[in-house]
Coordinates of C-alpha atoms in Angstrom, one line a residue:
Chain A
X11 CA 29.2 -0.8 -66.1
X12 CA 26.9 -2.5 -64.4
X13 CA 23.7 -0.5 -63.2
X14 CA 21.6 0.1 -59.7
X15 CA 18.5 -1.1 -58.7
X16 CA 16.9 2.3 -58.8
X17 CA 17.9 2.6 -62.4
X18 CA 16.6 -0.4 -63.8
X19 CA 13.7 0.4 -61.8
X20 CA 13.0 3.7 -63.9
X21 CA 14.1 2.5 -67.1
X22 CA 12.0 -0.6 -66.7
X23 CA 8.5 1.3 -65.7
X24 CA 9.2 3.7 -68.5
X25 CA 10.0 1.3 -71.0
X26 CA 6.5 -0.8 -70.3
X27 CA 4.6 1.9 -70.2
X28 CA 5.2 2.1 -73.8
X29 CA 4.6 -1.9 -75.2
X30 CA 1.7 -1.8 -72.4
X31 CA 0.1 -0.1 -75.0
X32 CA 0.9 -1.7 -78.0
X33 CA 0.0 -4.8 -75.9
X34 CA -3.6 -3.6 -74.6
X35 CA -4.6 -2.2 -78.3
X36 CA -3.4 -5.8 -79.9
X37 CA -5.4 -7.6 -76.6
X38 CA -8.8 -5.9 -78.4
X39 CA -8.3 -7.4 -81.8
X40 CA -7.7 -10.9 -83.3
X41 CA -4.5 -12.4 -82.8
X42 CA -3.2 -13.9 -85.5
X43 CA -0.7 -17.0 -84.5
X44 CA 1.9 -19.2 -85.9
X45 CA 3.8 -22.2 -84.4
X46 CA 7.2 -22.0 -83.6
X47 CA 10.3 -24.8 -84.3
X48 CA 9.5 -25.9 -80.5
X49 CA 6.1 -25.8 -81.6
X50 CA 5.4 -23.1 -79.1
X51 CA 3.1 -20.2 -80.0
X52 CA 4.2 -16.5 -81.3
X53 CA 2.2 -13.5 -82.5
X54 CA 2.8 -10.0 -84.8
X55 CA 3.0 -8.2 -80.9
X56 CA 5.8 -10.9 -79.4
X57 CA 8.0 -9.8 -82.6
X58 CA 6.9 -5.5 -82.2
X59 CA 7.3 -5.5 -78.3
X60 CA 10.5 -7.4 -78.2
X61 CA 11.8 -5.2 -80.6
X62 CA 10.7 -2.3 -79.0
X63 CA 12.3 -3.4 -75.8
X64 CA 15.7 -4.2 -77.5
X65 CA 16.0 -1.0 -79.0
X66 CA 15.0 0.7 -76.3
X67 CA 17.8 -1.0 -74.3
X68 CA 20.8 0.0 -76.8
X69 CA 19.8 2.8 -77.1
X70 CA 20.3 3.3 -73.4
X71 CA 23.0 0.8 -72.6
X72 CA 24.6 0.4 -75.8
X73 CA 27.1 -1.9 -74.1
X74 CA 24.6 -4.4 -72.8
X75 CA 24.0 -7.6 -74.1
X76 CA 20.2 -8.7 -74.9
X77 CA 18.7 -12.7 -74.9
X78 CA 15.4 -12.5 -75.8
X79 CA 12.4 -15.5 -76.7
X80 CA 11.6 -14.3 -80.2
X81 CA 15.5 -13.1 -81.6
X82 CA 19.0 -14.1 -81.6
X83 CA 20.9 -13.4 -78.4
X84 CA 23.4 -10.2 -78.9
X85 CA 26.5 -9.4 -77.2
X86 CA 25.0 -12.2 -74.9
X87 CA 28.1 -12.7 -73.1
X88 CA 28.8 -9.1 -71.3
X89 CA 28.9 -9.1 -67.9
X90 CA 25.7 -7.1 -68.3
X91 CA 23.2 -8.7 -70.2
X92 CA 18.7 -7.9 -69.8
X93 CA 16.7 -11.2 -70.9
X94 CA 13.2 -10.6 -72.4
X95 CA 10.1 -12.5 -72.7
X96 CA 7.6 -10.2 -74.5
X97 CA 4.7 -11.9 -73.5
X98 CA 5.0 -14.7 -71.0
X99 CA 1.6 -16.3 -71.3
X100 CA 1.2 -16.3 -75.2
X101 CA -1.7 -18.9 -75.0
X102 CA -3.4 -16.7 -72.9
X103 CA -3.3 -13.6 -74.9
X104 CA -4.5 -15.5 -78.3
X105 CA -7.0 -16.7 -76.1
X106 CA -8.6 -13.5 -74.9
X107 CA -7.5 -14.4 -71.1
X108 CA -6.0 -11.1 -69.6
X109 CA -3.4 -13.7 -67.8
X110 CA -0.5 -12.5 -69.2
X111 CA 2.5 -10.4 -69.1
X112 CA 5.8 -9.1 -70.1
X113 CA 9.2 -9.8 -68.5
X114 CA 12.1 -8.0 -68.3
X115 CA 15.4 -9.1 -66.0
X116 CA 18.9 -7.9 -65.6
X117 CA 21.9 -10.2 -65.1
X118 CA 25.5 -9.7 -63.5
X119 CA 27.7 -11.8 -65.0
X120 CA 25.4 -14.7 -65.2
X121 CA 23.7 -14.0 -62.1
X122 CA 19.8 -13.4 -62.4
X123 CA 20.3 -9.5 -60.3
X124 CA 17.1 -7.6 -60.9
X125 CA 13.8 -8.8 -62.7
X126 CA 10.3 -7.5 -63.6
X127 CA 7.1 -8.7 -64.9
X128 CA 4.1 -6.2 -65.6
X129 CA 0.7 -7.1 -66.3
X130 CA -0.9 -4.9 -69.3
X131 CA -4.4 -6.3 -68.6
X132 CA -3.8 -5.8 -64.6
X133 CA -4.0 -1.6 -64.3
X134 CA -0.4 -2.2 -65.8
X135 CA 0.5 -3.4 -62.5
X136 CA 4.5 -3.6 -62.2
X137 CA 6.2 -6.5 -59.8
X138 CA 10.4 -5.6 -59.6
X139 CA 12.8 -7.3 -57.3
X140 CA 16.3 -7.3 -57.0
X141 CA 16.5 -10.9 -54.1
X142 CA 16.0 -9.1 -51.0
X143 CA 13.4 -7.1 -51.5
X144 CA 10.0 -7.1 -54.0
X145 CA 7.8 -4.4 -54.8
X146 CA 3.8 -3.7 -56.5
X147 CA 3.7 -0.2 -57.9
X148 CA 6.8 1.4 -55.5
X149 CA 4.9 -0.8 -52.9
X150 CA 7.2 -2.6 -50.9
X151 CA 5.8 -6.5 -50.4
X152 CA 5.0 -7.6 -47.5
X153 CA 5.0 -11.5 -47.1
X154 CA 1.9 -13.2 -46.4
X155 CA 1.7 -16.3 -44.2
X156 CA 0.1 -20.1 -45.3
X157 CA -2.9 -20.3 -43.4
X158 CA -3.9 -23.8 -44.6
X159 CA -3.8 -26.6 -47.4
X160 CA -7.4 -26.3 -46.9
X161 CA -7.2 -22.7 -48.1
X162 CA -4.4 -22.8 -50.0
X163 CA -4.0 -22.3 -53.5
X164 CA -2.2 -24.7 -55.6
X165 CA -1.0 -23.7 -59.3
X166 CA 0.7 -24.6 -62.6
X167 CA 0.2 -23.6 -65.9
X168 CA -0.4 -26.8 -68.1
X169 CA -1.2 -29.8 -66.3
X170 CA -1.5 -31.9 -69.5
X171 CA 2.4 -31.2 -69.8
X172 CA 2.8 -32.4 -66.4
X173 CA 0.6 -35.6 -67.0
X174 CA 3.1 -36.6 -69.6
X175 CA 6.0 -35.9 -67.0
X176 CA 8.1 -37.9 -64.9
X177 CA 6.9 -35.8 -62.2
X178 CA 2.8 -37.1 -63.1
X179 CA 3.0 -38.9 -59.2
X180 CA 4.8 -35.9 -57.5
X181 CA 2.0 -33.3 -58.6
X182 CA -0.7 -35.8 -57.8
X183 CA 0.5 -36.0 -54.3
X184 CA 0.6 -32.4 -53.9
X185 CA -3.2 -32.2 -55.3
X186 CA -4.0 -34.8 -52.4
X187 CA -3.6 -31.5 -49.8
X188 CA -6.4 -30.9 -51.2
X189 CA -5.6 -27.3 -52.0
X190 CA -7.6 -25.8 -55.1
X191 CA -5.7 -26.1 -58.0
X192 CA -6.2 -23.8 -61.0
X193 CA -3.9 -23.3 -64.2
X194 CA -3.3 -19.3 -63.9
X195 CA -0.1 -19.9 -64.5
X196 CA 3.0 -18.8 -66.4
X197 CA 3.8 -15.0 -64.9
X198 CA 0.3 -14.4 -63.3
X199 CA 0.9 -17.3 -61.2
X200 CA 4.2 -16.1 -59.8
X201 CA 2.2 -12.9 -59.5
X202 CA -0.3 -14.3 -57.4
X203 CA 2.5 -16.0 -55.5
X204 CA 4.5 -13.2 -54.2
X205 CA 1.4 -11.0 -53.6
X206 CA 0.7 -13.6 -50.9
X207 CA -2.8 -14.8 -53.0
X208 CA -1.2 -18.2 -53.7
X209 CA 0.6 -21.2 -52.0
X210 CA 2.9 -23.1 -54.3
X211 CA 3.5 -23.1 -57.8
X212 CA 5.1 -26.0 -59.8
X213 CA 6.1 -25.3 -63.3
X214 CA 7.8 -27.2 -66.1
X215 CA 10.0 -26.7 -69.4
X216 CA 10.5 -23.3 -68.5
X217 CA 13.3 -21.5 -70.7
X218 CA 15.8 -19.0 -69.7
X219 CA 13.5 -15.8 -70.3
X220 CA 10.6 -17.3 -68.6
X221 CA 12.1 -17.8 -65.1
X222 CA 15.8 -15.9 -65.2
X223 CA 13.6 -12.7 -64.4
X224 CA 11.1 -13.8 -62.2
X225 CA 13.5 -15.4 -59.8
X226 CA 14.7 -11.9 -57.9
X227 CA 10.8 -11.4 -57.6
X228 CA 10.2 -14.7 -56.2
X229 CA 13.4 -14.6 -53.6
X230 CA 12.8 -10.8 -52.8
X231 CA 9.1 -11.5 -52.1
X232 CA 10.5 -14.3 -49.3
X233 CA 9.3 -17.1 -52.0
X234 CA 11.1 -20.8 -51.6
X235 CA 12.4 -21.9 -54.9
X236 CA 13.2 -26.1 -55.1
X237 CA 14.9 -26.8 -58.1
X238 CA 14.3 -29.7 -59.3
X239 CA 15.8 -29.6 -62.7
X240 CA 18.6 -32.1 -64.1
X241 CA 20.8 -29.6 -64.8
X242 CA 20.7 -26.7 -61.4
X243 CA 19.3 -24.3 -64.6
X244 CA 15.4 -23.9 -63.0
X245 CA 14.1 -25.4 -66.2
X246 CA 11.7 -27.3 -63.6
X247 CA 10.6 -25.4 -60.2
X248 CA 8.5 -25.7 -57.4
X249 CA 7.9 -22.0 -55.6
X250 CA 6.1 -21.8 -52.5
X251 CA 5.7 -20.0 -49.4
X252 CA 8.6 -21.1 -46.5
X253 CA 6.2 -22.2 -44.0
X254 CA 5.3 -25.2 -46.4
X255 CA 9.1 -26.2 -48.3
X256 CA 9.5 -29.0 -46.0
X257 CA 6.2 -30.9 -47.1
X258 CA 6.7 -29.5 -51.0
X259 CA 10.4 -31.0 -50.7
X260 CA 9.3 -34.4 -49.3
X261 CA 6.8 -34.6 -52.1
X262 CA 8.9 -33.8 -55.1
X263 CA 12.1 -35.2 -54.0
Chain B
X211 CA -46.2 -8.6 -68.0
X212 CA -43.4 -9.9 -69.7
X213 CA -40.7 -7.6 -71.3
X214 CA -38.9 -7.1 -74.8
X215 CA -35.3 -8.2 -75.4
X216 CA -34.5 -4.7 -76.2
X217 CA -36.1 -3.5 -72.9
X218 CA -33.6 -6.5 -70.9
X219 CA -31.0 -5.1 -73.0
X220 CA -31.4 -1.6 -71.9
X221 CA -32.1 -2.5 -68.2
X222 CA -28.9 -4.7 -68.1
X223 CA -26.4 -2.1 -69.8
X224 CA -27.6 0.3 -67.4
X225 CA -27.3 -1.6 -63.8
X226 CA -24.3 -3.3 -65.1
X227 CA -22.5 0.2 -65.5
X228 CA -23.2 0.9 -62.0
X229 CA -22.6 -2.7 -60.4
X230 CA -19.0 -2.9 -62.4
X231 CA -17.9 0.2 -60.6
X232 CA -18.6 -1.4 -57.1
X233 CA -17.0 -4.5 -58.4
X234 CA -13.8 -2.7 -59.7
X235 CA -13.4 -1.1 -56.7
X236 CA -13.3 -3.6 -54.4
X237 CA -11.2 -6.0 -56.3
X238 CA -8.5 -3.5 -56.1
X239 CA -8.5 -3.6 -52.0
X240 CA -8.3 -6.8 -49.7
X241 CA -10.9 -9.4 -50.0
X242 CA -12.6 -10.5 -47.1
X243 CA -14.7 -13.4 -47.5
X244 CA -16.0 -15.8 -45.6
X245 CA -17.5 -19.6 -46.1
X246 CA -21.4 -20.2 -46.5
X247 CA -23.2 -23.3 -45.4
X248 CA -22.7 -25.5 -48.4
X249 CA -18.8 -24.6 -48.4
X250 CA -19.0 -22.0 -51.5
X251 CA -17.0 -18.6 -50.7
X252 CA -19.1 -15.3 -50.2
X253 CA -17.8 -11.5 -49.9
X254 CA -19.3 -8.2 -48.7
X255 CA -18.8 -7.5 -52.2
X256 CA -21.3 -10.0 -54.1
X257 CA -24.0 -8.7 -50.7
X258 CA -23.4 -5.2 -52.2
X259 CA -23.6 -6.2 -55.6
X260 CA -26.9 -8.0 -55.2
X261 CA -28.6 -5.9 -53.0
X262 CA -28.3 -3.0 -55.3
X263 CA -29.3 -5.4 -58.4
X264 CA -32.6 -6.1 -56.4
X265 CA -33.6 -2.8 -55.8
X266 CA -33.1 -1.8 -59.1
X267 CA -35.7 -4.8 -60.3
X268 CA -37.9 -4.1 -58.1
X269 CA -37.9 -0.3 -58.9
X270 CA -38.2 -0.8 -62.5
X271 CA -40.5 -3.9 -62.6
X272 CA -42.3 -4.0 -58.9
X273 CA -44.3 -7.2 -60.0
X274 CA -41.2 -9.4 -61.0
X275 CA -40.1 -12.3 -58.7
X276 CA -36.3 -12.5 -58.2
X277 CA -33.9 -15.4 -57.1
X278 CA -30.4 -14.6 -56.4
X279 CA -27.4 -16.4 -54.8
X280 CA -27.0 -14.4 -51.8
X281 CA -30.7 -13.9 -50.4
X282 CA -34.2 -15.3 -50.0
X283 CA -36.1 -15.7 -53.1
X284 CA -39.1 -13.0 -53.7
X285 CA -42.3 -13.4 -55.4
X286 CA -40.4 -16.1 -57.6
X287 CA -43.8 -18.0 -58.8
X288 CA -44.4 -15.0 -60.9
X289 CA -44.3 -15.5 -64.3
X290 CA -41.6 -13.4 -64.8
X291 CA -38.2 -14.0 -62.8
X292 CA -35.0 -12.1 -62.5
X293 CA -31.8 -15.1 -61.7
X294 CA -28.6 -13.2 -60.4
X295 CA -25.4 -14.3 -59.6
X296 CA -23.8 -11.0 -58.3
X297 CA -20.1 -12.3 -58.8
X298 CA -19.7 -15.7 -60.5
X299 CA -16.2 -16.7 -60.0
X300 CA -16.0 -15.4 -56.5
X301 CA -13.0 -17.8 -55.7
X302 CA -11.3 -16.0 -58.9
X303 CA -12.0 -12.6 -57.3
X304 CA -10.7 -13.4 -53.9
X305 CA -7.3 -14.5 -55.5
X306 CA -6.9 -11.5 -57.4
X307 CA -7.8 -13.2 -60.7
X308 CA -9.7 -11.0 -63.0
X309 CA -11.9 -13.9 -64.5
X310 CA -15.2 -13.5 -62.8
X311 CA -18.5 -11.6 -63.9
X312 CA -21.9 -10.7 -63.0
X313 CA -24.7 -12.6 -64.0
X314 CA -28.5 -11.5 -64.7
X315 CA -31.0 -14.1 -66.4
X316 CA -35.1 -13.8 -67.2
X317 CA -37.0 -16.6 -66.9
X318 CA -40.4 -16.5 -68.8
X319 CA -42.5 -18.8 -66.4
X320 CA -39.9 -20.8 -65.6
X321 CA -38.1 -21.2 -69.3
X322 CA -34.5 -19.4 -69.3
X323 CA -35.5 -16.3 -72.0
X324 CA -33.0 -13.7 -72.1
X325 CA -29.2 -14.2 -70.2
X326 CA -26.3 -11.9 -69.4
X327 CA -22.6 -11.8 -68.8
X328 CA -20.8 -8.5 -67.4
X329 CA -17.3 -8.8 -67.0
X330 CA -15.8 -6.0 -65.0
X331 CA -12.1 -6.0 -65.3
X332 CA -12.4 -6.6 -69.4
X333 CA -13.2 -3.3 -70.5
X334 CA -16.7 -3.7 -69.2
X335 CA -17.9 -6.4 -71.8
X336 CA -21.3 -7.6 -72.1
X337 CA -22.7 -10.2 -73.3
X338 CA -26.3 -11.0 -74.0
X339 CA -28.6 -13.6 -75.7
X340 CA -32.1 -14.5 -76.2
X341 CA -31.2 -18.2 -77.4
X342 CA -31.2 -17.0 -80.9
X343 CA -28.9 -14.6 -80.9
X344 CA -26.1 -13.4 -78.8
X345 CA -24.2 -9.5 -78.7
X346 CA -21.3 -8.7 -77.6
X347 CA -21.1 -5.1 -76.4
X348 CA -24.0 -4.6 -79.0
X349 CA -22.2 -6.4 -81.8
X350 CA -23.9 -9.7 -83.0
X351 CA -21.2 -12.7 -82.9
X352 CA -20.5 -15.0 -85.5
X353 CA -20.2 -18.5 -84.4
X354 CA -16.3 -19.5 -85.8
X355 CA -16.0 -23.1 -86.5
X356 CA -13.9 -25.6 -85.0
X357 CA -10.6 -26.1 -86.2
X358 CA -8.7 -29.3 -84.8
X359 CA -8.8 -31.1 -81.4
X360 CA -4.8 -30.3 -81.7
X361 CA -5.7 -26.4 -82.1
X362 CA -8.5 -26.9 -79.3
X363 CA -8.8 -25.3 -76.5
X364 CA -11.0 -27.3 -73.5
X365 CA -12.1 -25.7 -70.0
X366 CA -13.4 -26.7 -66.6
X367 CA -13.6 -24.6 -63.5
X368 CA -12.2 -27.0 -60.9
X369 CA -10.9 -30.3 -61.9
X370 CA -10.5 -31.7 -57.9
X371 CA -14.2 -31.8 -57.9
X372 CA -14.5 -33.7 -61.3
X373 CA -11.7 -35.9 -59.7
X374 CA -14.3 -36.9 -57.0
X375 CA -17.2 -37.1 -59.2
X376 CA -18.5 -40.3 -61.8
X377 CA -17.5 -38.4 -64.2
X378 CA -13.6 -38.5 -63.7
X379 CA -13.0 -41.4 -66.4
X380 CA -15.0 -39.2 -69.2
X381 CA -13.1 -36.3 -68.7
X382 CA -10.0 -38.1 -68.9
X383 CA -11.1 -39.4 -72.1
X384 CA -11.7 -35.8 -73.1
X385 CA -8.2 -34.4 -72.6
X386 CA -7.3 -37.8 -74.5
X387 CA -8.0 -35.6 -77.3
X388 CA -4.6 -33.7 -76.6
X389 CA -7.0 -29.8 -76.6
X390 CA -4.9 -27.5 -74.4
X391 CA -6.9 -27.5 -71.1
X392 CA -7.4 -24.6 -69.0
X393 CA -9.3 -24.0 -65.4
X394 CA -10.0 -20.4 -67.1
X395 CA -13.5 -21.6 -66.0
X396 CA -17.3 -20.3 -64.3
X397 CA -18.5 -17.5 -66.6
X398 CA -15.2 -16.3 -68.3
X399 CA -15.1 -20.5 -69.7
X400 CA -18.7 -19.7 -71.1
X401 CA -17.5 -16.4 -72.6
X402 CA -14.5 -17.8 -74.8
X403 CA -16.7 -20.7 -75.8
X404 CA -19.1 -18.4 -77.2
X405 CA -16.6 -15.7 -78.2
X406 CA -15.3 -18.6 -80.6
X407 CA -12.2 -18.6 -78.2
X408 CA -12.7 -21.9 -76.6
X409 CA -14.1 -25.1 -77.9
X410 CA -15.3 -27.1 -74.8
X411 CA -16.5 -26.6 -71.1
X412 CA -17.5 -29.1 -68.8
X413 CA -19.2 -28.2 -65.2
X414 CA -20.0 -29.9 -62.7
X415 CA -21.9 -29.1 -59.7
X416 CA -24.0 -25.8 -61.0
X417 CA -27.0 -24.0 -59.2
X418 CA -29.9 -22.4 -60.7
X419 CA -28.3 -18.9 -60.7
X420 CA -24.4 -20.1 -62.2
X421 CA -26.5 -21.5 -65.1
X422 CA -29.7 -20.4 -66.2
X423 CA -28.3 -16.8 -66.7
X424 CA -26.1 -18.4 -69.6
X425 CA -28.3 -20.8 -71.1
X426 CA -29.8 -18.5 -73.9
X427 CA -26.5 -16.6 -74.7
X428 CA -24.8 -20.0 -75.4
X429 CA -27.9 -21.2 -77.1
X430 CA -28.1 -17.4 -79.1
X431 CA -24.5 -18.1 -79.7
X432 CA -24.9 -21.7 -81.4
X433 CA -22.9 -23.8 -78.8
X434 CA -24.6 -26.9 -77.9
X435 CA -25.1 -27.8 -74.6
X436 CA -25.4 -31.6 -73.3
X437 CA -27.3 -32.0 -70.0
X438 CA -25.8 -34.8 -67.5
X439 CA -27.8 -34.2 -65.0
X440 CA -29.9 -36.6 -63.1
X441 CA -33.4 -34.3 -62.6
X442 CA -32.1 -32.4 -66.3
X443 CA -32.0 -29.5 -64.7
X444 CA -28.6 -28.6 -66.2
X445 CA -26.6 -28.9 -63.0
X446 CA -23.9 -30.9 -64.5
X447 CA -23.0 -30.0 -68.6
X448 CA -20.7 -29.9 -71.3
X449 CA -21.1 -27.2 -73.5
X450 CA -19.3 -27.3 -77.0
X451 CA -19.0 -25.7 -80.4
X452 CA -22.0 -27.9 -82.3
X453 CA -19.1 -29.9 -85.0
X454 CA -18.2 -31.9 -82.2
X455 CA -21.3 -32.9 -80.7
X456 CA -21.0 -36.2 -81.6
X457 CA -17.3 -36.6 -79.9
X458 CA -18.4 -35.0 -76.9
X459 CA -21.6 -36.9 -76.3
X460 CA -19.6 -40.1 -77.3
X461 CA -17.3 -39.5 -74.6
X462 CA -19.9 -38.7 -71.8
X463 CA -22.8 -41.3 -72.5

């Protein structure tokens, strides 16, 4: 059975409201860290909240199946399945910058349907789109225009990565529009993206649970996505406002 | 007359309560802002801010000079001088991006004495230093020792305007060092470097009012500070944890 908008909608504001907590009191003391196989970074709180969430899930749906960043997948091939990424923006947190957030998304049969990302740091503001449309706090979004590459605001989350990238000429060109470019990326950045506050964000090496849920966000905020990955599985994306996917697509393609 | 660290600290908790509510306000609602003549951003907001931070001086200590970002300077030959950056990271605040804070400085004829960092949206944290010692939120910090450039972190505020300066080829040598690099920069860059959190920030381009406020809390805090500036006057520095003074001044002499 799959479910509606309006109840992933409760369950997922409920649900937050609880490791939005348990992230906020962990936020105030020192994080502890360790490396993972990929070499990326996990804390005590990634393991508690993603366990949390899971449970929290069968509990509820106990015929869902759950991929998550921090546990083996389970029942991962159900038509209904949630993807989790406790914290998205784990550097952040371990470095005391309130930039990060947790991310919950629903698919049908494969197909990214519903997604979330709340901000514990941000009033535990709450972003949830289901492709058409996006809402802050029960707020329906309304899109916001490009003024100019003058103004605009160009972002990514680790430009060192980039640097090391086949795409190193591409993302130089797009710093010649002389936006200004800041790294408040992973989910803040798509945050700041659909809330109309930036212009184009260009991320790589994403995994499943980092962009599966924040792609109903992006398209239901009226957010461009070029994928530019190998393999169609938006592992490396450029998001940006409509007005501007003609110039973004020239440049990275 | 000149006054006691304690009587700074006192003064500073107290206006900083009241100019935080203002600030946290306003950073909930639209931003209008507006471009002054040398191309940096300003809001009704930082007007506000500053306005009341003046009156309060001038209430409290009528025969102080103060110099501020947003208005004339007043009486600022006096031997004792209020600096004030009402919000420093405006461009952060206008996107929605939590990292900015408000800056107060004494300068004891001239010579940066006691500093001050208020960060609004992070639970109100302050921090303050007399260039022996730092607090934050009344607690005295220990300085935590660098680890390894792998584990390092290494901030900026805007690396497009490094990219135009003479320094671009030094501060690609830095990132040589393969730190994690981050534009979480302007005061939130000084508070992790202090807070132990970060282990490098370079800046470019400062005024009087960015960086005199800051001077004695990094000093209190033991971060070095190298001073690239033509006329010294610390408009362009790199700011580190004191282990790796010698890299750092290596790379940018």
């Amino acid at each position: 059975m799959s479910i509606s908008f309006e109840q992933f909608n409760t369950f997922v504001k409920e649900v937050t409201q609880e490791t939005s907590k348990i992230i906020n009191e962990a936020f105030k003391s020192q994080k502890e860290y360790w490396l993972k196989e990929d070499n990326s970074v996990v804390t005590q709180t990634d393991l508690v909240i993603e366990e949390h969430l899971r449970g929290r899930i069968l509990e509820k749906f106990p015929s869902h199946g759950i991929s998550g960043e921090e546990f083996q997948n389970q029942n991962d091939t159900s038509d209904n399945c949630w993807v989790l990424d406790p914290i998205d923006g784990t550097n952040s947190f371990i470095h005391g910058v309130p930039l990060f957030g947790t991310l919950i998304g629903f698919l049908d049969r494969g197909f990214p349907k519903y997604g979330s990302i709340q901000f514990p740091c941000l009033n535990n503001e709450l972003l949830i789109g289901d492709s058409s449309k996006c809402y802050l706090n029960n707020n329906l979004l309304k899109r916001k225009n490009f003024s100019s590459w003058e103004k605009s605001l160009i972002l990514t989350t680790d430009e060192n990565r980039i640097s090391r990238s086949r795409f190193y000429e591409n993302w130089s060109r797009l710093k010649e529009l002389n936006g200004m470019c800041r790294t408040w990326g992973d989910c803040y950045g798509y945050y700041l993206l659909c809330t109309g506050l930036a212009d184009v964000m260009f991320d790589i090496d994403l995994k499943p649970y980092d962009i599966l849920p924040v792609l109903p966000i992006l398209m239901g905020s009226g957010i461009k996505v070029l994928d530019l990955s190998e393999k169609s599985d938006y592992t490396t994306i450029v998001a940006c406002k409509p007005e501007i996917l003609p110039t973004i697509t020239e440049i990275f393609r």
